[in-house]
Coordinates of C-alpha atoms and ligand atoms in Angstrom, one line a residue:
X1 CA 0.0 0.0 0.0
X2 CA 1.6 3.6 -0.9
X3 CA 1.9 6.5 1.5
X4 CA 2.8 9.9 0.9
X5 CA 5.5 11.7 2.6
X6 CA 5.7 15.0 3.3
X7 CA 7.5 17.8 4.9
X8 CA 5.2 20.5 5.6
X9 CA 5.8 24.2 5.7
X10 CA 6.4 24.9 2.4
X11 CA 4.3 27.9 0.5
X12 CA 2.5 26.8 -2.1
X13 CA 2.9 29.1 -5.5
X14 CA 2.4 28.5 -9.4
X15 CA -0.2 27.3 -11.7
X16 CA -2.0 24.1 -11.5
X17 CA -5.3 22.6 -13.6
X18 CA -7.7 20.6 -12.3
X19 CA -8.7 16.8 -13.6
X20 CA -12.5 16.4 -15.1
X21 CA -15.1 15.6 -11.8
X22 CA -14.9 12.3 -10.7
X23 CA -19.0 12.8 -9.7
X24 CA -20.2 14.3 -12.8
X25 CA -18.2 11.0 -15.0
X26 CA -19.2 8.5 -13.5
X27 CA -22.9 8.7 -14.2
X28 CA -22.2 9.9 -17.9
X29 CA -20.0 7.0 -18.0
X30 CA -23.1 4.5 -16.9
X31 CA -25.4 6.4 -19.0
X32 CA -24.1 5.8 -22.0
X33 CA -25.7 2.4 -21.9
X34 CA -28.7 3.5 -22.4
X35 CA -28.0 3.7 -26.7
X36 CA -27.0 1.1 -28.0
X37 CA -24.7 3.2 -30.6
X38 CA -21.3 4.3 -29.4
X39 CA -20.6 7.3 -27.1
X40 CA -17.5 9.5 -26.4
X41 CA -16.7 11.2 -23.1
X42 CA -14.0 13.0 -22.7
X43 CA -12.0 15.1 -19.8
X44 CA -12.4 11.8 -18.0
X45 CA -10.2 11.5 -14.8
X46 CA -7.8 8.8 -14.6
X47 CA -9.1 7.5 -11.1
X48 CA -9.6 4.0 -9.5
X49 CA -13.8 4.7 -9.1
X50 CA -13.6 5.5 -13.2
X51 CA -12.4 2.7 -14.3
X52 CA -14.1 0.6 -11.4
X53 CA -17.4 1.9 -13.1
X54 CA -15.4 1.0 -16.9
X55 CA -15.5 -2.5 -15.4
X56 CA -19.3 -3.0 -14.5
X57 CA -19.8 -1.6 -18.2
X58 CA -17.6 -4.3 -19.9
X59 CA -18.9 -7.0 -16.9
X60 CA -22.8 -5.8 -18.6
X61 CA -21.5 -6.9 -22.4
X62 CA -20.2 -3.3 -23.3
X63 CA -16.4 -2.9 -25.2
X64 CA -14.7 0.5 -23.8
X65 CA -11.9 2.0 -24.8
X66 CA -10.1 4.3 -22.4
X67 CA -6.9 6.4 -24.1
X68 CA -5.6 9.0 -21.8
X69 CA -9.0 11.1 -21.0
X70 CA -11.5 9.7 -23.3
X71 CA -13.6 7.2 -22.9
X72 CA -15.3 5.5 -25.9
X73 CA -18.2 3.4 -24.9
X74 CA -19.7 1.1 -27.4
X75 CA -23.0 -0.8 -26.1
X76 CA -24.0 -2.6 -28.8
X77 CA -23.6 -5.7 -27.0
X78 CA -24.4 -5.2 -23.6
X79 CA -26.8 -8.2 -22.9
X80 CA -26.0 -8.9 -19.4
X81 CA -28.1 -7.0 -16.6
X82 CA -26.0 -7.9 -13.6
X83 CA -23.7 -6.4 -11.4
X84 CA -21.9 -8.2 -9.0
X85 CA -21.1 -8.3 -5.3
X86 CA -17.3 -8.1 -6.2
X87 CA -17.7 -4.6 -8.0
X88 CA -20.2 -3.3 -6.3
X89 CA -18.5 -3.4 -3.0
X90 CA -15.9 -1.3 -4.0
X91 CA -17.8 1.9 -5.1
X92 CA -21.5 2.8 -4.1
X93 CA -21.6 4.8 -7.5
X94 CA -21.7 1.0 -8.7
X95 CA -25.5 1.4 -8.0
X96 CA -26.3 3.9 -10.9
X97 CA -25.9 0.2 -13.1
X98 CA -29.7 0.0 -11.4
X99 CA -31.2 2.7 -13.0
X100 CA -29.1 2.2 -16.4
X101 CA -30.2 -1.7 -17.0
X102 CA -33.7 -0.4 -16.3
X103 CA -33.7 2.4 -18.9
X104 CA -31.9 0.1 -21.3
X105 CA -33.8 -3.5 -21.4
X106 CA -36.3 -3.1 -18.3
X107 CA -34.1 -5.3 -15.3
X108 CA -31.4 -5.2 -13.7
X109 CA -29.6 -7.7 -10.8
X110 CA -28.0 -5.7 -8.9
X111 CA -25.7 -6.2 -5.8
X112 CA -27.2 -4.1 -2.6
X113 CA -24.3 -1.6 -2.0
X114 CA -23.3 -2.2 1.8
X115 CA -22.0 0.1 5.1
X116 CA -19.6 2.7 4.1
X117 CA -17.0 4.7 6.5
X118 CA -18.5 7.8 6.2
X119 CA -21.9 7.0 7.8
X120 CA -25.7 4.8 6.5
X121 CA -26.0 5.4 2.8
X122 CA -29.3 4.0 2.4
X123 CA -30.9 3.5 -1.0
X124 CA -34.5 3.8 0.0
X125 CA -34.8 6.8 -2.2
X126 CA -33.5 5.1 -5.3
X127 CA -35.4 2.7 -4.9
X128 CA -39.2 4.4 -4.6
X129 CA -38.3 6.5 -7.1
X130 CA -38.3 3.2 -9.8
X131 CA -41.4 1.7 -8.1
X132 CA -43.4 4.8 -9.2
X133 CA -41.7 4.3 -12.1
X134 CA -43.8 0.8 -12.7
X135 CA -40.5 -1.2 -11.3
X136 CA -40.9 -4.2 -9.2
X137 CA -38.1 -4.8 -7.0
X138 CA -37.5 -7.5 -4.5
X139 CA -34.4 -8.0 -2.5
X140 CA -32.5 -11.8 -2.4
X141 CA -29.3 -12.4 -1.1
X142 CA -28.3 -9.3 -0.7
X143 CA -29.1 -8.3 -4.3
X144 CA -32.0 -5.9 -6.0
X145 CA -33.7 -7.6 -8.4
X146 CA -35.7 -5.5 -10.4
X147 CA -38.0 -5.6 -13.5
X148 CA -40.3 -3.1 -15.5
X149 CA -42.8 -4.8 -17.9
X150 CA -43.2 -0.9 -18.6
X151 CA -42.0 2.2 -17.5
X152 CA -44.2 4.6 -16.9
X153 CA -43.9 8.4 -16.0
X154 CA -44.9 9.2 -12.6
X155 CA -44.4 12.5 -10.0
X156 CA -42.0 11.8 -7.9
X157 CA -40.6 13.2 -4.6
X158 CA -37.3 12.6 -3.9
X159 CA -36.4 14.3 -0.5
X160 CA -35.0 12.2 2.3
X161 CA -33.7 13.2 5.6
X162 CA -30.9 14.9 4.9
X163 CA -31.6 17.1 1.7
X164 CA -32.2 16.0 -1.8
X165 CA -30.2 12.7 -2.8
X166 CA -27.5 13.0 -6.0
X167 CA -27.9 9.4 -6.6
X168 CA -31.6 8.7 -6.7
X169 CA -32.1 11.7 -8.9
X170 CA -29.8 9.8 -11.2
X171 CA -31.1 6.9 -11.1
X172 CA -34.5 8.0 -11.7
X173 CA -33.3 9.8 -14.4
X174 CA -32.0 7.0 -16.2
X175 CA -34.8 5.1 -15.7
X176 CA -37.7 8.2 -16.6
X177 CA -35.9 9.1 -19.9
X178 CA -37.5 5.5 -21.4
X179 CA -40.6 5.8 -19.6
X180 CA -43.8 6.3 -21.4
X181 CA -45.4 10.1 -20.8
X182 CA -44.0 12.6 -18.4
X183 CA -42.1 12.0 -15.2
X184 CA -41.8 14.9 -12.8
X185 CA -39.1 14.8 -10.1
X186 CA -39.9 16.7 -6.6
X187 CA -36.9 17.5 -4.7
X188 CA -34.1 16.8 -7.0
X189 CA -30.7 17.4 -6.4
X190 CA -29.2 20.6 -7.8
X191 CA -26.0 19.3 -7.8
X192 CA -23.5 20.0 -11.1
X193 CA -23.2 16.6 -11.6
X194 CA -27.2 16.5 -12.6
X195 CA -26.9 19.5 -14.7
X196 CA -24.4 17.7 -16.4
X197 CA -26.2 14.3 -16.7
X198 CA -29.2 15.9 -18.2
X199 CA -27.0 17.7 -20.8
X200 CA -25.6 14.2 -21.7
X201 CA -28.9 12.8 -21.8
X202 CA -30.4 15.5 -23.9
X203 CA -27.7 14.8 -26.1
X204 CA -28.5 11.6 -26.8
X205 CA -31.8 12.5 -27.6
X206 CA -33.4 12.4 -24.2
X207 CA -36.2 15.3 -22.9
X208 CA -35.2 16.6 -19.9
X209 CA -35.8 20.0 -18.2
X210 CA -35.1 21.9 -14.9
X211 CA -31.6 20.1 -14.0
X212 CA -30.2 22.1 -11.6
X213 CA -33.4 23.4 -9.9
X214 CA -35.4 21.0 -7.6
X215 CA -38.2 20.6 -10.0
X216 CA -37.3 18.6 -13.1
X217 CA -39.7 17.2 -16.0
X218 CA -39.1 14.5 -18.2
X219 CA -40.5 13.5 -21.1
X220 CA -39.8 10.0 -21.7
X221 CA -38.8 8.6 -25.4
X222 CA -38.7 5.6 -26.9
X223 CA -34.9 5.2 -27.9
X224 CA -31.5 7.2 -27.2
X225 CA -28.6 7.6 -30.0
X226 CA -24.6 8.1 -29.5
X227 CA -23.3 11.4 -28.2
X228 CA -20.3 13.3 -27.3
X229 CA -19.7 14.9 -24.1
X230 CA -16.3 16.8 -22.2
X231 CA -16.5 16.3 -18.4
X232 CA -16.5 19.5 -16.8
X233 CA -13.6 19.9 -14.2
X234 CA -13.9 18.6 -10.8
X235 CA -15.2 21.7 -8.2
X236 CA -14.3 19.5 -5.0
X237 CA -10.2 18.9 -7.0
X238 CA -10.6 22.6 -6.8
X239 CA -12.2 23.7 -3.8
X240 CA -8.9 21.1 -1.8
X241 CA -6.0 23.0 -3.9
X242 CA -7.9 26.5 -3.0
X243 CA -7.8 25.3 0.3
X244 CA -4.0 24.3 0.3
X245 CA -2.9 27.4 -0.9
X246 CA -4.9 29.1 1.8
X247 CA -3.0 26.5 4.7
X248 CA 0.0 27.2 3.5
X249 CA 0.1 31.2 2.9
X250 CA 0.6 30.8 -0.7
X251 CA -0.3 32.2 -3.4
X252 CA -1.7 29.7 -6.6
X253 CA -3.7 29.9 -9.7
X254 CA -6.1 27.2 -10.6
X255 CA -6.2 27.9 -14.3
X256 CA -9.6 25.8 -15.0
X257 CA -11.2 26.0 -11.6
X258 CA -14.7 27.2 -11.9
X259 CA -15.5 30.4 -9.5
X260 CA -19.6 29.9 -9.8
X261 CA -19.4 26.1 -8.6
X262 CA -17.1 26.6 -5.5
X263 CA -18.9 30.1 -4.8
X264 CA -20.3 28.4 -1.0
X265 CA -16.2 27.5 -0.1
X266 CA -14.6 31.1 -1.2
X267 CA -17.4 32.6 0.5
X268 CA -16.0 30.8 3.7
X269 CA -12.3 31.0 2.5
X270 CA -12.9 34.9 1.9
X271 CA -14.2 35.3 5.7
X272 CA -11.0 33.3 7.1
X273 CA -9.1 36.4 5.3
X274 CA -8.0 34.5 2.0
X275 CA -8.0 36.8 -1.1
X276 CA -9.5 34.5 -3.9
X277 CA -10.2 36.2 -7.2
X278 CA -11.4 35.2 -10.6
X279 CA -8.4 35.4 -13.6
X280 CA -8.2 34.3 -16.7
X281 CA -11.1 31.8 -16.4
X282 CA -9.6 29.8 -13.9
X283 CA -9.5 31.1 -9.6
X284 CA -6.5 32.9 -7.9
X285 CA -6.2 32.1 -4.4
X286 CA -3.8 34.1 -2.4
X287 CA -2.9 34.1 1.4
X288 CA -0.9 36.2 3.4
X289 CA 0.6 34.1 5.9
X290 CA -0.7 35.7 8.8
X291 CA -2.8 34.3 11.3
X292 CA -6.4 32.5 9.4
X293 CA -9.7 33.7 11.3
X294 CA -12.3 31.4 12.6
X295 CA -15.0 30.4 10.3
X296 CA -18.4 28.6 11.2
X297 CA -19.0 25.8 8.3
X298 CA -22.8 23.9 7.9
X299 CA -22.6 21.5 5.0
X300 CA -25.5 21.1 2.9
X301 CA -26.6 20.2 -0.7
X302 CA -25.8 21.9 -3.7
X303 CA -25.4 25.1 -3.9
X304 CA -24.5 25.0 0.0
X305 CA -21.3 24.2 1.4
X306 CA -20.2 20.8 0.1
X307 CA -19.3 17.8 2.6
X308 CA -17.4 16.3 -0.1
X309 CA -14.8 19.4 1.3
X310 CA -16.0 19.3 4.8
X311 CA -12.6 17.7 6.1
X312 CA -10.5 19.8 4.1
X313 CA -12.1 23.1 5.5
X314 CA -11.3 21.7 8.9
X315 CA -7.5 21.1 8.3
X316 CA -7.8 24.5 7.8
X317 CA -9.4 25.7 10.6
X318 CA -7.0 23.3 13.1
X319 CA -4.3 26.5 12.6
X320 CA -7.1 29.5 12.7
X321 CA -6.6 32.0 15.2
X322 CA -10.3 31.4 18.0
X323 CA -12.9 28.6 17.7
X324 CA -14.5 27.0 14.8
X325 CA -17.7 25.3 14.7
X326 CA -18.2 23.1 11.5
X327 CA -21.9 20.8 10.9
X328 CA -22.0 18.3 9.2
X329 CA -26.0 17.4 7.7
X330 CA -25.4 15.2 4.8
X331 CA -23.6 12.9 6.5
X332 CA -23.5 13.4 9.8
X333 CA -21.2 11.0 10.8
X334 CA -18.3 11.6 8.2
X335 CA -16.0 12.8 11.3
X336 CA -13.1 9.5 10.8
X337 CA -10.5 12.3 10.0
X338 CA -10.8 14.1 13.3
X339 CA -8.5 11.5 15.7
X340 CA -6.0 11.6 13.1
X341 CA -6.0 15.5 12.8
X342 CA -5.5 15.6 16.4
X343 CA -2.5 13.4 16.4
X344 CA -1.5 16.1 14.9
X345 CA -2.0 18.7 17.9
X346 CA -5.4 19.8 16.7
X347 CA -8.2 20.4 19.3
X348 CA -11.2 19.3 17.9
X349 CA -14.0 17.3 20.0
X350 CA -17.4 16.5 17.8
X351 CA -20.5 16.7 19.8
X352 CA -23.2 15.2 17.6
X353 CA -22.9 16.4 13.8
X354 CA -20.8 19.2 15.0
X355 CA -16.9 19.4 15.3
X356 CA -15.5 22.3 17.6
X357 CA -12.4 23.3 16.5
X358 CA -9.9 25.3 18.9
X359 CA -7.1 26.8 17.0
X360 CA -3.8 25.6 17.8
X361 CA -0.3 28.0 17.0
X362 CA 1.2 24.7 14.6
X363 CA 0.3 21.4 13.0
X364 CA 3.0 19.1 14.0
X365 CA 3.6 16.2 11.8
X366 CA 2.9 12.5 12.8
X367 CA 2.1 9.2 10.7
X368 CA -1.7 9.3 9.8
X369 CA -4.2 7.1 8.5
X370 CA -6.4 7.8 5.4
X371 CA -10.2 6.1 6.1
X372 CA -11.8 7.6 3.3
X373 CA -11.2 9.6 0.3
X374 CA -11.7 13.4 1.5
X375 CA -11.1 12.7 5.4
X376 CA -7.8 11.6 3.4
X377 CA -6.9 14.7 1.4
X378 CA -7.9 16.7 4.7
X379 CA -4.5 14.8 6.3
X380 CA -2.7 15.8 3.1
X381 CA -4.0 19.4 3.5
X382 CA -2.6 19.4 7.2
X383 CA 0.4 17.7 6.5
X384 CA 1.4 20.9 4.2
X385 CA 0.5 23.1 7.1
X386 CA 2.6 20.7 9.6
X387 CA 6.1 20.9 11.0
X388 CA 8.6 18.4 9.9
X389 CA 7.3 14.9 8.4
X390 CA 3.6 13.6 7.9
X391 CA 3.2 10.2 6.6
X392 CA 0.0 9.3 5.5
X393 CA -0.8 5.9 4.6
X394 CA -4.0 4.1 3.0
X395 CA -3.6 6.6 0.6
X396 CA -5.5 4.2 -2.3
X397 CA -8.6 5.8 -0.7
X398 CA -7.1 9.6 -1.7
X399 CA -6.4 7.8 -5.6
X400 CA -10.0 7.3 -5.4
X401 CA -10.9 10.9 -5.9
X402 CA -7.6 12.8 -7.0
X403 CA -5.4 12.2 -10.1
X404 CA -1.6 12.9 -9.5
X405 CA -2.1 14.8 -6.1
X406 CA 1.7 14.4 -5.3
X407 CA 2.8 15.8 -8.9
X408 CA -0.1 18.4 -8.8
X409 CA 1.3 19.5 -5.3
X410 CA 4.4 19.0 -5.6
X411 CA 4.3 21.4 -9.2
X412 CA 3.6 24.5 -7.0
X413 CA 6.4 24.1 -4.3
X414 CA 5.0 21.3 -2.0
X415 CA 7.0 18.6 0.0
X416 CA 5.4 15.6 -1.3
X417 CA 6.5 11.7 -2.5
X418 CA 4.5 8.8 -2.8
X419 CA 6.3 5.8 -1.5
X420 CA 5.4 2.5 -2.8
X421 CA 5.8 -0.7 -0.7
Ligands
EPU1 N1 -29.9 9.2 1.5 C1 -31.0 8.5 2.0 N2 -31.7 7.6 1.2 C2 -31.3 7.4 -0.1 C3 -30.1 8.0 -0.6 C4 -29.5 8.9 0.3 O1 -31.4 8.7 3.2 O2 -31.9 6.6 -0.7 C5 -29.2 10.1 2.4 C6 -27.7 9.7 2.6 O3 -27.6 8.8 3.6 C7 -27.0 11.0 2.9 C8 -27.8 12.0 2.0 O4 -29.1 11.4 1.7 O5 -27.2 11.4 4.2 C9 -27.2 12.4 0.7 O6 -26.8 11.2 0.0 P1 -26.8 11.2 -1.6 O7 -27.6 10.1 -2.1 O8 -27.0 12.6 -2.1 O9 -25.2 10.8 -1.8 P2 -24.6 9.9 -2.9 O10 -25.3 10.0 -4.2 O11 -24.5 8.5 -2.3 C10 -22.9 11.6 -3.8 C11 -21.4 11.7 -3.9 C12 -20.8 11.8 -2.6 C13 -21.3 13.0 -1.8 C14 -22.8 13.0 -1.7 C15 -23.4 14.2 -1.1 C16 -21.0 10.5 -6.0 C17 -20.5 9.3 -6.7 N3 -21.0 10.5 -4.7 O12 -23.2 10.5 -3.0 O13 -19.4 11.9 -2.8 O14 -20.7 13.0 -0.5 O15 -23.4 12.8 -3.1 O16 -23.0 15.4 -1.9 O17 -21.5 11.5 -6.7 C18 -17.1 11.7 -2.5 O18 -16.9 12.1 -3.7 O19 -16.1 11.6 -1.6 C19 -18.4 11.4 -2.0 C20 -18.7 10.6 -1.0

């Protein structure tokens, strides 16, 4: 298992470009199932949950062809309509194969997506969403088993406990673009990554309106053709490398990072006393060096503060000058980073979904453990800010969701190696 290494206390400065979003390709990826002509993503991420979603395709029948960023998908022969235990285990996203076999031939055997570090991830939503769909779904040994005769369009509420869910809304999609007559969904997530799948969709011949607002309407039709589609790049990539130049007092230029979709964390950034700035199309974060003031955080949906950078924000706030109070609501329990961060000589003590964070003068570095992909880059973040070494290991989790940290990092002045066992 690699680790990184890294000597913190280096200022970050230069130019750096994000990767394409990890979120938005991975239900284009299992979309383009839904034609059976061949479709051609591109700006794809080179990432372990990309091409565990590549392998469910070609497990399903379908012949990909990844070269560098793109993606060429060719479904002609996708007859199979399971996916297995083995796959499924290794990436919730795994579940979107669900709503893809039921757009495409009307069932789907699916593997029932288990615990996860970061909290319950039910899939309740998902799956009343397809029952109003027409879909009949029984569970057996510890797989979905589901079947349409028909699919017809239904209105829909998708709200669950915690906000709107990214995943059922794409699901549903992917199921209500076949279905006969018009299926409206309550609730939706506003998320990018649903903007994004409807363009896709709508490119490949689907009906879809209102993506990106809670309210969207779909018109179902009968069959979907080939299309072409660029990822857009990845706003959580972003929102981390804003964040490390702001931890380290440094001054960095994200050339393609998108202002309007991080607009919830440089709000926060800007009230720490980070300068961020748009420039040339991409975001210029700059940081003095002084002392970082206290920020209150409350994650929350789209176009709130994302928990996807939840741990990140908190690395920061570990070296802030007063007290911190940062609430989690999507997933309340996503706090596995907070022991290690204070291994590192952070104060922070979680009561409930919140996490009370007394500043501390310095970081000081200590071997760490990565238990999930953003509580991960959080320990990178604060390993930058850190005296002397911070070794982080279980770093697969961190390849999970960022392509060439170390070289991205280390390309603007940070003290990073991966070491391989
Ligand atoms: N929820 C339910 N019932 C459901 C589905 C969700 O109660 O049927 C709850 C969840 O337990 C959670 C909340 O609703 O409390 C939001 O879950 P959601 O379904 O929106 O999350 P997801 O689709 O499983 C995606 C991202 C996550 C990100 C969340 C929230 C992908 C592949 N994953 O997950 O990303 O945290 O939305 O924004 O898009 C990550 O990239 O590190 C990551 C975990």
């Amino acid at each position: 298992m690699d680790k990184f290494s890294i000597k913190g206390g280096k200022r970050l400065e230069g130019e750096l470009a994000v990767s394409g979003s990890k979120n938005s390709a991975l239900p284009l990826v299992m979309a383009s199932i839904l034609s059976d002509e061949v479709s051609t993503i591109s700006n794809v991420p080179n990432l372990a949950d990309i091409k565990s979603m590549i392998l469910i395709l070609e497990v399903l029948g379908t012949k990909t062809d990844l070269r560098g960023s793109v993606l060429r998908v060719e479904p002609s022969n996708c007859d199979k309509f399971e996916a297995p235990y083995d796959l499924v285990r290794k990436m919730r996203a795994s579940v979107y194969a669900l709503g893809a076999l039921i757009g495409r031939c009307g069932k789907a055997r699916v593997s029932f997506p288990g615990g996860c570090v970061i909290g319950p991830r039910p899939i309740d939503l998902h799956l009343k969403g397809l029952e109003e769909l027409g879909v009949q779904i029984e569970l057996e040994h510890g797989y979905i088993i589901a079947h349409a005769d028909k699919l017809v369009g239904n209105d829909i509420n998708l709200r669950g406990p915690h906000g709107p869910s990214v995943g059922a809304t794409v699901n549903v999609m992917m199921a209500a673009v076949k279905a006969e007559g018009v299926t409206i969904i309550r609730d939706a997530s506003c998320e990018p990554q649903i903007i994004e799948l409807a363009a896709f969709l709508n490119s490949m011949g689907a009906s879809i309106n209102g993506a990106g607002t809670p309210l969207v309407t779909i018109s179902g039709v009968k069959e979907l053709h080939g299309a072409k589609h660029s990822v857009i790049p990845d706003r959580i990539e972003t929102a981390t490398y804003m964040i490390a130049a702001a931890i380290t007092g440094g001054n960095i230029l994200i050339t393609n990072g998108s202002f309007e979709r991080t607009e919830a964390v440089i709000e926060k950034l800007r009230e720490a006393g980070v300068d961020i700035v748009e420039e040339n199309g991409g975001v210029r974060v700059s940081a003095s060096g002084g002392q970082l003031k206290p920020i209150d955080i409350r994650t929350a949906p789209y176009p709130g503060f994302p928990t996807d950078v939840q741990s990140q924000i908190m690395a920061l706030t570990t070296i802030a000058e007063g007290i911190s109070v940062i609430t989690e609501t999507v997933h309340p329990e996503r706090f596995m980073h907070v022991s290690e961060l204070n291994r590192m000589g952070a104060d922070i003590k979680i009561e409930g979904n919140n996490a009370v964070v007394k500043g501390v003068p310095k970081l000081s570095g200590a071997p760490v453990m990565a238990s999930e992909l953003r509580g991960g880059a959080g320990l990178v973040l604060a390993g930058l800010a850190a005296e002397n070494q911070t070794v982080v290991s279980r770093i697969y989790h961190i390849d999970r969701g960022y392509e060439d940290i170390e070289k991205k990092l280390a390309g603007v002045g940070a003290d990073i190696e991966r070491i391989s066992d």
